[in-house]
mmCIF file of C-alpha atoms and ligand atoms in Angstrom:
data_model
loop_
_atom_site.group_PDB
_atom_site.id
_atom_site.type_symbol
_atom_site.label_atom_id
_atom_site.label_comp_id
_atom_site.label_asym_id
_atom_site.label_seq_id
_atom_site.Cartn_x
_atom_site.Cartn_y
_atom_site.Cartn_z
ATOM 1 C CA MET S 332 76.137 -219.416 54.073
ATOM 2 C CA PRO S 333 75.323 -215.948 52.741
ATOM 3 C CA LEU S 334 74.270 -213.171 55.203
ATOM 4 C CA ASP S 335 71.090 -211.395 54.727
ATOM 5 C CA ASP S 336 71.130 -207.575 55.958
ATOM 6 C CA LEU S 337 67.408 -207.904 56.260
ATOM 7 C CA ILE S 338 67.669 -210.900 58.530
ATOM 8 C CA VAL S 339 70.007 -209.060 60.787
ATOM 9 C CA SER S 340 67.550 -206.145 60.976
ATOM 10 C CA ARG S 341 64.581 -208.496 61.603
ATOM 11 C CA ALA S 342 66.418 -210.294 64.417
ATOM 12 C CA ILE S 343 67.202 -207.061 66.374
ATOM 13 C CA ILE S 344 63.525 -205.876 65.881
ATOM 14 C CA ASP S 345 62.005 -209.099 66.793
ATOM 15 C CA GLU S 346 63.931 -209.690 69.842
ATOM 16 C CA TYR S 347 63.847 -206.209 71.072
ATOM 17 C CA HIS S 348 59.996 -206.035 70.567
ATOM 18 C CA THR S 349 59.719 -209.380 72.708
ATOM 19 C CA THR S 350 61.925 -207.751 75.377
ATOM 20 C CA LEU S 351 60.007 -204.487 75.474
ATOM 21 C CA VAL S 352 56.553 -206.147 75.657
ATOM 22 C CA ASP S 353 57.550 -208.361 78.220
ATOM 23 C CA ALA S 354 58.881 -205.534 80.466
ATOM 24 C CA LEU S 355 55.509 -203.950 80.401
ATOM 25 C CA ASN S 356 54.428 -205.213 83.835
ATOM 26 C CA MET S 357 57.176 -205.551 86.026
ATOM 27 C CA ASP S 358 57.828 -206.181 90.016
ATOM 28 C CA VAL S 359 60.417 -203.446 90.004
ATOM 29 C CA ALA S 360 61.404 -200.575 87.810
ATOM 30 C CA ILE S 361 64.862 -199.289 88.546
ATOM 31 C CA VAL S 362 65.579 -195.772 87.078
ATOM 32 C CA GLY S 363 69.577 -195.042 86.622
ATOM 33 C CA GLY S 364 72.138 -197.412 86.089
ATOM 34 C CA GLY S 365 75.091 -196.456 88.545
ATOM 35 C CA PRO S 366 76.336 -198.701 90.982
ATOM 36 C CA ALA S 367 73.524 -198.236 93.360
ATOM 37 C CA GLY S 368 70.608 -199.157 90.961
ATOM 38 C CA LEU S 369 72.675 -202.275 89.153
ATOM 39 C CA VAL S 370 73.525 -203.772 92.740
ATOM 40 C CA ALA S 371 69.766 -203.340 93.530
ATOM 41 C CA GLY S 372 68.884 -204.869 90.407
ATOM 42 C CA TYR S 373 71.145 -207.872 90.854
ATOM 43 C CA TYR S 374 69.693 -208.685 94.306
ATOM 44 C CA LEU S 375 66.213 -208.366 93.098
ATOM 45 C CA ALA S 376 66.749 -210.289 89.903
ATOM 46 C CA LYS S 377 68.750 -213.052 91.626
ATOM 47 C CA GLN S 378 65.490 -213.630 93.954
ATOM 48 C CA GLY S 379 63.660 -214.179 90.817
ATOM 49 C CA TYR S 380 61.620 -211.020 90.709
ATOM 50 C CA LYS S 381 61.074 -209.372 87.258
ATOM 51 C CA VAL S 382 63.257 -206.334 87.220
ATOM 52 C CA SER S 383 64.242 -203.630 84.485
ATOM 53 C CA LEU S 384 66.643 -200.765 84.766
ATOM 54 C CA PHE S 385 66.148 -197.933 82.685
ATOM 55 C CA GLU S 386 69.309 -195.610 81.738
ATOM 56 C CA ARG S 387 69.371 -192.450 80.071
ATOM 57 C CA LYS S 388 72.686 -192.746 78.629
ATOM 58 C CA LEU S 389 74.170 -195.203 76.100
ATOM 59 C CA SER S 390 76.569 -196.582 78.766
ATOM 60 C CA ILE S 391 75.655 -198.010 82.045
ATOM 61 C CA GLY S 392 77.589 -197.321 85.113
ATOM 62 C CA GLY S 393 76.940 -193.926 85.966
ATOM 63 C CA GLY S 394 79.657 -192.133 88.131
ATOM 64 C CA MET S 395 81.602 -195.045 88.733
ATOM 65 C CA TRP S 396 83.813 -195.196 85.643
ATOM 66 C CA GLY S 397 85.832 -192.099 86.427
ATOM 67 C CA GLY S 398 86.826 -193.183 89.999
ATOM 68 C CA GLY S 399 88.049 -189.966 91.616
ATOM 69 C CA ILE S 400 89.175 -187.206 89.146
ATOM 70 C CA MET S 401 89.227 -189.676 86.314
ATOM 71 C CA PHE S 402 91.992 -191.609 88.274
ATOM 72 C CA ASN S 403 90.007 -194.912 87.603
ATOM 73 C CA LYS S 404 90.353 -196.575 90.874
ATOM 74 C CA ILE S 405 87.829 -196.631 93.473
ATOM 75 C CA VAL S 406 87.828 -197.016 97.330
ATOM 76 C CA LEU S 407 85.624 -199.288 99.536
ATOM 77 C CA GLN S 408 85.467 -200.028 103.155
ATOM 78 C CA GLU S 409 85.648 -203.384 104.640
ATOM 79 C CA ASP S 410 82.054 -203.598 105.364
ATOM 80 C CA ALA S 411 81.136 -203.362 101.672
ATOM 81 C CA LEU S 412 83.559 -206.324 100.609
ATOM 82 C CA LYS S 413 80.853 -208.848 101.372
ATOM 83 C CA VAL S 414 78.854 -207.012 98.487
ATOM 84 C CA LEU S 415 81.689 -206.633 96.226
ATOM 85 C CA ASN S 416 82.775 -210.257 96.406
ATOM 86 C CA GLU S 417 79.650 -211.414 95.004
ATOM 87 C CA PHE S 418 80.622 -209.922 91.733
ATOM 88 C CA ASN S 419 84.259 -211.241 91.690
ATOM 89 C CA VAL S 420 85.968 -208.025 91.443
ATOM 90 C CA ARG S 421 89.730 -208.150 92.430
ATOM 91 C CA VAL S 422 90.157 -205.814 95.218
ATOM 92 C CA LYS S 423 93.673 -204.847 96.819
ATOM 93 C CA LYS S 424 94.055 -203.890 100.427
ATOM 94 C CA TYR S 425 95.533 -200.429 100.827
ATOM 95 C CA ARG S 426 95.589 -200.194 104.543
ATOM 96 C CA ASP S 427 93.107 -201.283 107.239
ATOM 97 C CA ASN S 428 89.604 -200.519 106.236
ATOM 98 C CA TYR S 429 90.666 -199.038 102.965
ATOM 99 C CA TYR S 430 90.364 -201.202 99.766
ATOM 100 C CA VAL S 431 90.879 -200.263 96.174
ATOM 101 C CA ALA S 432 89.436 -201.804 92.864
ATOM 102 C CA ASP S 433 89.611 -200.766 89.276
ATOM 103 C CA SER S 434 86.439 -198.621 88.402
ATOM 104 C CA VAL S 435 86.335 -200.077 84.804
ATOM 105 C CA GLU S 436 86.462 -203.715 86.085
ATOM 106 C CA THR S 437 83.951 -203.111 88.770
ATOM 107 C CA VAL S 438 81.403 -201.587 86.518
ATOM 108 C CA GLY S 439 81.871 -204.280 83.873
ATOM 109 C CA ALA S 440 81.340 -206.946 86.732
ATOM 110 C CA LEU S 441 78.224 -205.236 88.213
ATOM 111 C CA ILE S 442 76.674 -205.008 84.747
ATOM 112 C CA TYR S 443 77.460 -208.655 83.714
ATOM 113 C CA HIS S 444 76.348 -210.213 87.097
ATOM 114 C CA ALA S 445 73.292 -208.078 87.236
ATOM 115 C CA THR S 446 72.314 -208.984 83.671
ATOM 116 C CA GLN S 447 73.180 -212.777 84.108
ATOM 117 C CA ALA S 448 71.060 -212.791 87.172
ATOM 118 C CA GLY S 449 68.109 -211.625 85.108
ATOM 119 C CA LEU S 450 68.080 -207.907 85.319
ATOM 120 C CA GLN S 451 66.688 -206.492 81.901
ATOM 121 C CA ILE S 452 68.677 -203.035 81.159
ATOM 122 C CA PHE S 453 67.148 -200.516 78.918
ATOM 123 C CA ASN S 454 69.716 -198.025 77.918
ATOM 124 C CA CYS S 455 69.278 -194.593 75.984
ATOM 125 C CA MET S 456 65.718 -194.205 77.823
ATOM 126 C CA SER S 457 65.026 -191.209 79.977
ATOM 127 C CA ILE S 458 62.186 -191.334 82.523
ATOM 128 C CA GLU S 459 60.106 -188.284 82.399
ATOM 129 C CA ASP S 460 57.005 -189.046 84.561
ATOM 130 C CA VAL S 461 55.748 -191.607 86.774
ATOM 131 C CA LYS S 462 52.286 -193.731 86.405
ATOM 132 C CA ILE S 463 49.976 -193.191 89.501
ATOM 133 C CA THR S 464 46.995 -194.942 90.683
ATOM 134 C CA ALA S 465 43.647 -193.064 91.701
ATOM 135 C CA ASP S 466 45.082 -192.592 95.221
ATOM 136 C CA ASP S 467 48.522 -191.205 93.872
ATOM 137 C CA ALA S 468 50.793 -194.105 94.577
ATOM 138 C CA VAL S 469 53.324 -194.946 92.239
ATOM 139 C CA CYS S 470 52.614 -197.668 89.819
ATOM 140 C CA GLY S 471 54.995 -197.161 86.716
ATOM 141 C CA LEU S 472 57.097 -195.147 84.566
ATOM 142 C CA VAL S 473 56.814 -192.971 81.776
ATOM 143 C CA VAL S 474 59.518 -193.361 79.367
ATOM 144 C CA ASN S 475 60.989 -191.861 76.270
ATOM 145 C CA TRP S 476 64.121 -192.151 74.135
ATOM 146 C CA THR S 477 66.734 -189.787 75.227
ATOM 147 C CA SER S 478 67.438 -188.751 71.786
ATOM 148 C CA VAL S 479 63.664 -187.348 71.986
ATOM 149 C CA GLU S 480 64.634 -185.489 75.135
ATOM 150 C CA LEU S 481 67.757 -184.140 73.658
ATOM 151 C CA THR S 482 66.290 -182.936 70.446
ATOM 152 C CA ASN S 483 63.290 -181.574 72.117
ATOM 153 C CA MET S 484 61.005 -183.077 69.669
ATOM 154 C CA HIS S 485 57.221 -183.128 70.519
ATOM 155 C CA VAL S 486 56.930 -187.060 70.628
ATOM 156 C CA ASP S 487 54.700 -188.679 73.460
ATOM 157 C CA PRO S 488 56.275 -191.212 75.550
ATOM 158 C CA ILE S 489 54.936 -194.749 76.470
ATOM 159 C CA THR S 490 54.098 -196.307 79.895
ATOM 160 C CA PHE S 491 55.450 -199.446 81.804
ATOM 161 C CA GLY S 492 53.789 -200.658 84.925
ATOM 162 C CA ALA S 493 55.797 -201.726 88.165
ATOM 163 C CA LYS S 494 54.651 -202.581 91.634
ATOM 164 C CA PHE S 495 57.663 -200.653 92.933
ATOM 165 C CA VAL S 496 60.043 -197.982 91.490
ATOM 166 C CA ILE S 497 63.543 -197.150 92.619
ATOM 167 C CA ASP S 498 64.928 -193.963 92.180
ATOM 168 C CA ALA S 499 68.775 -194.621 91.592
ATOM 169 C CA THR S 500 69.543 -191.319 89.450
ATOM 170 C CA GLY S 501 72.252 -190.211 91.854
ATOM 171 C CA HIS S 502 72.679 -186.465 92.538
ATOM 172 C CA SER S 503 69.765 -185.342 90.284
ATOM 173 C CA CYS S 504 67.183 -187.287 92.387
ATOM 174 C CA ASP S 505 64.966 -187.260 89.160
ATOM 175 C CA MET S 506 62.181 -189.329 90.538
ATOM 176 C CA ALA S 507 61.692 -187.500 93.562
ATOM 177 C CA ASN S 508 61.655 -184.191 91.846
ATOM 178 C CA ILE S 509 58.978 -185.712 89.763
ATOM 179 C CA ILE S 510 56.822 -186.170 92.809
ATOM 180 C CA LEU S 511 57.431 -182.693 93.951
ATOM 181 C CA LYS S 512 56.395 -181.295 90.565
ATOM 182 C CA ARG S 513 53.483 -183.238 89.814
ATOM 183 C CA ILE S 514 51.886 -184.005 93.351
ATOM 184 C CA GLY S 515 53.701 -181.742 95.679
ATOM 185 C CA LYS S 516 55.819 -181.749 98.995
ATOM 186 C CA VAL S 517 54.573 -185.247 99.833
ATOM 187 C CA LEU S 518 58.060 -187.034 100.192
ATOM 188 C CA PHE S 519 58.216 -189.223 103.509
ATOM 189 C CA THR S 520 60.986 -186.806 104.564
ATOM 190 C CA PRO S 521 60.265 -184.514 107.704
ATOM 191 C CA THR S 522 59.688 -181.541 105.166
ATOM 192 C CA GLY S 523 58.115 -183.377 102.417
ATOM 193 C CA ASP S 524 60.806 -182.039 100.119
ATOM 194 C CA ILE S 525 64.030 -183.027 98.997
ATOM 195 C CA MET S 526 66.281 -181.986 102.116
ATOM 196 C CA GLY S 527 69.316 -181.401 99.900
ATOM 197 C CA GLU S 528 72.879 -182.795 99.732
ATOM 198 C CA GLY S 529 75.266 -181.667 102.400
ATOM 199 C CA SER S 530 79.126 -181.189 101.840
ATOM 200 C CA MET S 531 81.635 -183.706 101.712
ATOM 201 C CA ASN S 532 82.277 -186.030 104.781
ATOM 202 C CA ALA S 533 83.023 -189.756 103.864
ATOM 203 C CA GLU S 534 82.671 -190.846 107.273
ATOM 204 C CA LEU S 535 79.256 -189.268 108.012
ATOM 205 C CA ALA S 536 77.900 -189.924 104.608
ATOM 206 C CA GLU S 537 78.861 -193.574 104.278
ATOM 207 C CA LYS S 538 77.287 -194.259 107.731
ATOM 208 C CA VAL S 539 73.851 -193.114 106.703
ATOM 209 C CA VAL S 540 73.757 -193.875 103.120
ATOM 210 C CA ALA S 541 72.141 -197.829 103.556
ATOM 211 C CA GLU S 542 69.744 -196.469 106.296
ATOM 212 C CA ASN S 543 68.602 -193.584 103.933
ATOM 213 C CA SER S 544 67.796 -196.346 101.217
ATOM 214 C CA ARG S 545 64.127 -196.878 101.646
ATOM 215 C CA GLU S 546 60.622 -195.734 100.568
ATOM 216 C CA ILE S 547 60.200 -191.928 100.129
ATOM 217 C CA TYR S 548 56.918 -192.125 98.648
ATOM 218 C CA LYS S 549 54.090 -194.347 98.145
ATOM 219 C CA ASN S 550 55.778 -197.352 96.276
ATOM 220 C CA LEU S 551 58.747 -195.280 95.403
ATOM 221 C CA TYR S 552 62.169 -196.181 96.837
ATOM 222 C CA VAL S 553 65.469 -194.235 96.681
ATOM 223 C CA THR S 554 68.973 -195.918 96.480
ATOM 224 C CA GLY S 555 72.611 -194.453 96.378
ATOM 225 C CA MET S 556 73.707 -190.747 96.076
ATOM 226 C CA ALA S 557 70.113 -189.620 95.627
ATOM 227 C CA ALA S 558 69.184 -191.084 99.186
ATOM 228 C CA ASN S 559 71.564 -188.890 100.912
ATOM 229 C CA ALA S 560 70.309 -186.109 98.981
ATOM 230 C CA ILE S 561 66.728 -186.600 99.633
ATOM 231 C CA TRP S 562 67.129 -187.226 103.465
ATOM 232 C CA GLY S 563 69.625 -184.038 103.730
ATOM 233 C CA SER S 564 72.762 -186.307 104.383
ATOM 234 C CA LYS S 565 76.364 -185.488 103.461
ATOM 235 C CA ARG S 566 78.179 -186.551 100.167
ATOM 236 C CA MET S 567 81.191 -189.107 100.334
ATOM 237 C CA GLY S 568 83.404 -188.487 97.221
ATOM 238 C CA PRO S 569 84.829 -191.506 95.531
ATOM 239 C CA ILE S 570 84.236 -194.091 97.956
ATOM 240 C CA PHE S 571 81.731 -196.559 96.818
ATOM 241 C CA GLY S 572 80.950 -199.040 99.587
ATOM 242 C CA GLY S 573 77.933 -197.236 100.464
ATOM 243 C CA MET S 574 76.695 -197.336 96.972
ATOM 244 C CA LEU S 575 76.818 -201.115 97.046
ATOM 245 C CA LEU S 576 75.456 -201.342 100.684
ATOM 246 C CA SER S 577 72.549 -199.058 99.645
ATOM 247 C CA GLY S 578 71.675 -201.156 96.497
ATOM 248 C CA LYS S 579 71.459 -204.150 98.661
ATOM 249 C CA LYS S 580 69.476 -202.561 101.398
ATOM 250 C CA VAL S 581 66.651 -201.194 99.160
ATOM 251 C CA ALA S 582 66.603 -204.654 97.398
ATOM 252 C CA ASP S 583 65.978 -206.027 100.603
ATOM 253 C CA ASP S 584 63.232 -203.896 101.574
ATOM 254 C CA ILE S 585 61.293 -204.259 98.242
ATOM 255 C CA SER S 586 61.818 -208.179 98.322
ATOM 256 C CA ALA S 587 60.358 -208.042 101.778
ATOM 257 C CA ARG S 588 57.199 -205.987 100.483
ATOM 258 C CA LEU S 589 56.878 -208.422 97.587
ATOM 259 C CA ALA S 590 57.067 -211.203 99.648
ATOM 260 C CA GLN S 591 54.444 -209.991 102.100
ATOM 261 C CA GLU S 592 52.350 -208.866 98.996
ATOM 262 C CA ALA S 593 52.588 -212.897 97.717
ATOM 263 C CA VAL S 594 51.541 -213.999 101.150
ATOM 264 C CA ASN S 595 48.546 -211.590 101.117
ATOM 265 C CA ALA S 596 47.281 -212.510 97.633
HETATM 266 C C1 48H W 397 67.146 -192.645 83.096
HETATM 267 C C2 48H W 397 68.698 -191.620 84.414
HETATM 268 C C3 48H W 397 67.799 -190.320 84.737
HETATM 269 C C4 48H W 397 66.429 -190.478 84.222
HETATM 270 C C5 48H W 397 69.611 -189.825 85.816
HETATM 271 O O1 48H W 397 75.221 -191.001 89.453
HETATM 272 P P1 48H W 397 75.072 -192.381 89.378
HETATM 273 O O2 48H W 397 76.232 -193.114 89.564
HETATM 274 O O3 48H W 397 74.199 -193.000 90.782
HETATM 275 P P2 48H W 397 74.595 -193.924 92.100
HETATM 276 O O4 48H W 397 73.744 -193.245 93.101
HETATM 277 O O5 48H W 397 74.329 -195.281 91.629
HETATM 278 O O6 48H W 397 76.047 -193.558 92.334
HETATM 279 C C6 48H W 397 76.483 -192.372 92.821
HETATM 280 C C7 48H W 397 78.035 -192.228 92.480
HETATM 281 O O7 48H W 397 78.309 -192.306 91.005
HETATM 282 C C8 48H W 397 78.550 -190.732 92.877
HETATM 283 O O8 48H W 397 78.190 -189.987 92.157
HETATM 284 C C9 48H W 397 79.138 -190.563 94.160
HETATM 285 C C10 48H W 397 79.394 -191.653 95.010
HETATM 286 N N1 48H W 397 79.395 -189.460 94.666
HETATM 287 C C11 48H W 397 79.812 -188.842 95.640
HETATM 288 C C12 48H W 397 80.046 -187.454 95.762
HETATM 289 O O9 48H W 397 80.428 -186.793 96.762
HETATM 290 O O10 48H W 397 79.891 -186.725 94.475
HETATM 291 O O11 48H W 397 74.073 -193.057 88.598
HETATM 292 C C13 48H W 397 72.696 -192.639 88.244
HETATM 293 C C14 48H W 397 72.523 -192.755 86.759
HETATM 294 C C15 48H W 397 73.146 -191.973 85.737
HETATM 295 O O12 48H W 397 73.773 -192.963 84.634
HETATM 296 C C16 48H W 397 72.233 -191.207 84.930
HETATM 297 O O13 48H W 397 72.382 -191.097 83.576
HETATM 298 C C17 48H W 397 70.825 -192.119 85.236
HETATM 299 O O14 48H W 397 71.074 -192.503 86.648
HETATM 300 N N2 48H W 397 69.885 -191.169 85.144
HETATM 301 N N3 48H W 397 68.367 -192.445 83.705
HETATM 302 N N4 48H W 397 66.110 -191.506 83.524
HETATM 303 N N5 48H W 397 65.332 -189.662 84.241
HETATM 304 N N6 48H W 397 68.283 -189.548 85.722
#
């Protein structure tokens, strides 16, 4: 059977349009496709919630691909294996409490299992603002193509609705920065501001990252490296167990809120 180039185009346009329209109202919108955002998306989608993840770059995976200094291995501690094992990644025990995985295999597995669970990923899209309610609670995202951002063209964005938003943007804490710029120093931190990332200490940083992964402003949660930056905790370098545990923690917190909302409705 001959192939028609225009049917190829139509298939892409039709299917993308359907996917995009379907995402206009979500339970949860995740900004950033690093390990923490992907794990959060996996757990929320697995529970049947409608979740989309928006990633600025063409590739999903954030800072995980490069392992440490582009040696593409990642280290995980024992506690995190229960999360990693859900993704069927091969892990080698290096010594007690130190496990090593291939970073490329891990990113591939996170993307595969998250999308199979129902997470909708939009790549090449940058979040430039949040949608807010009359009392300044976050209720969605303002989105544009990254190519528009890069070329600095004056093209207006479009808006998506979400009951909850997760800042999974890593070191840059983009969503928290948007709140500071638009609304002020109103974050749920002691200062209302981003408290800033401390220097390297894997032990201290990993101990608190899951606990730091929580609501930072009305309906806005944080996960991953951004959680430690916002709450003024240390960085951890190329150990990724905390990123996985952090993604799971924020998914657990939000699913508890969504379940409560369903009861109240
Ligand atoms: C759309 C955006 C926007 C935006 C950013 O950096 P990440 O991998 O984040 P985490 O928290 O999942 O993982 C952190 C880890 O990779 C890391 O850096 C560690 C452990 N460092 C330790 C240390 O000591 O340095 O991914 C964040 C993603 C990236 O892909 C960005 O492109 C994306 O978010 N992003 N996407 N709109 N406004 N801002």
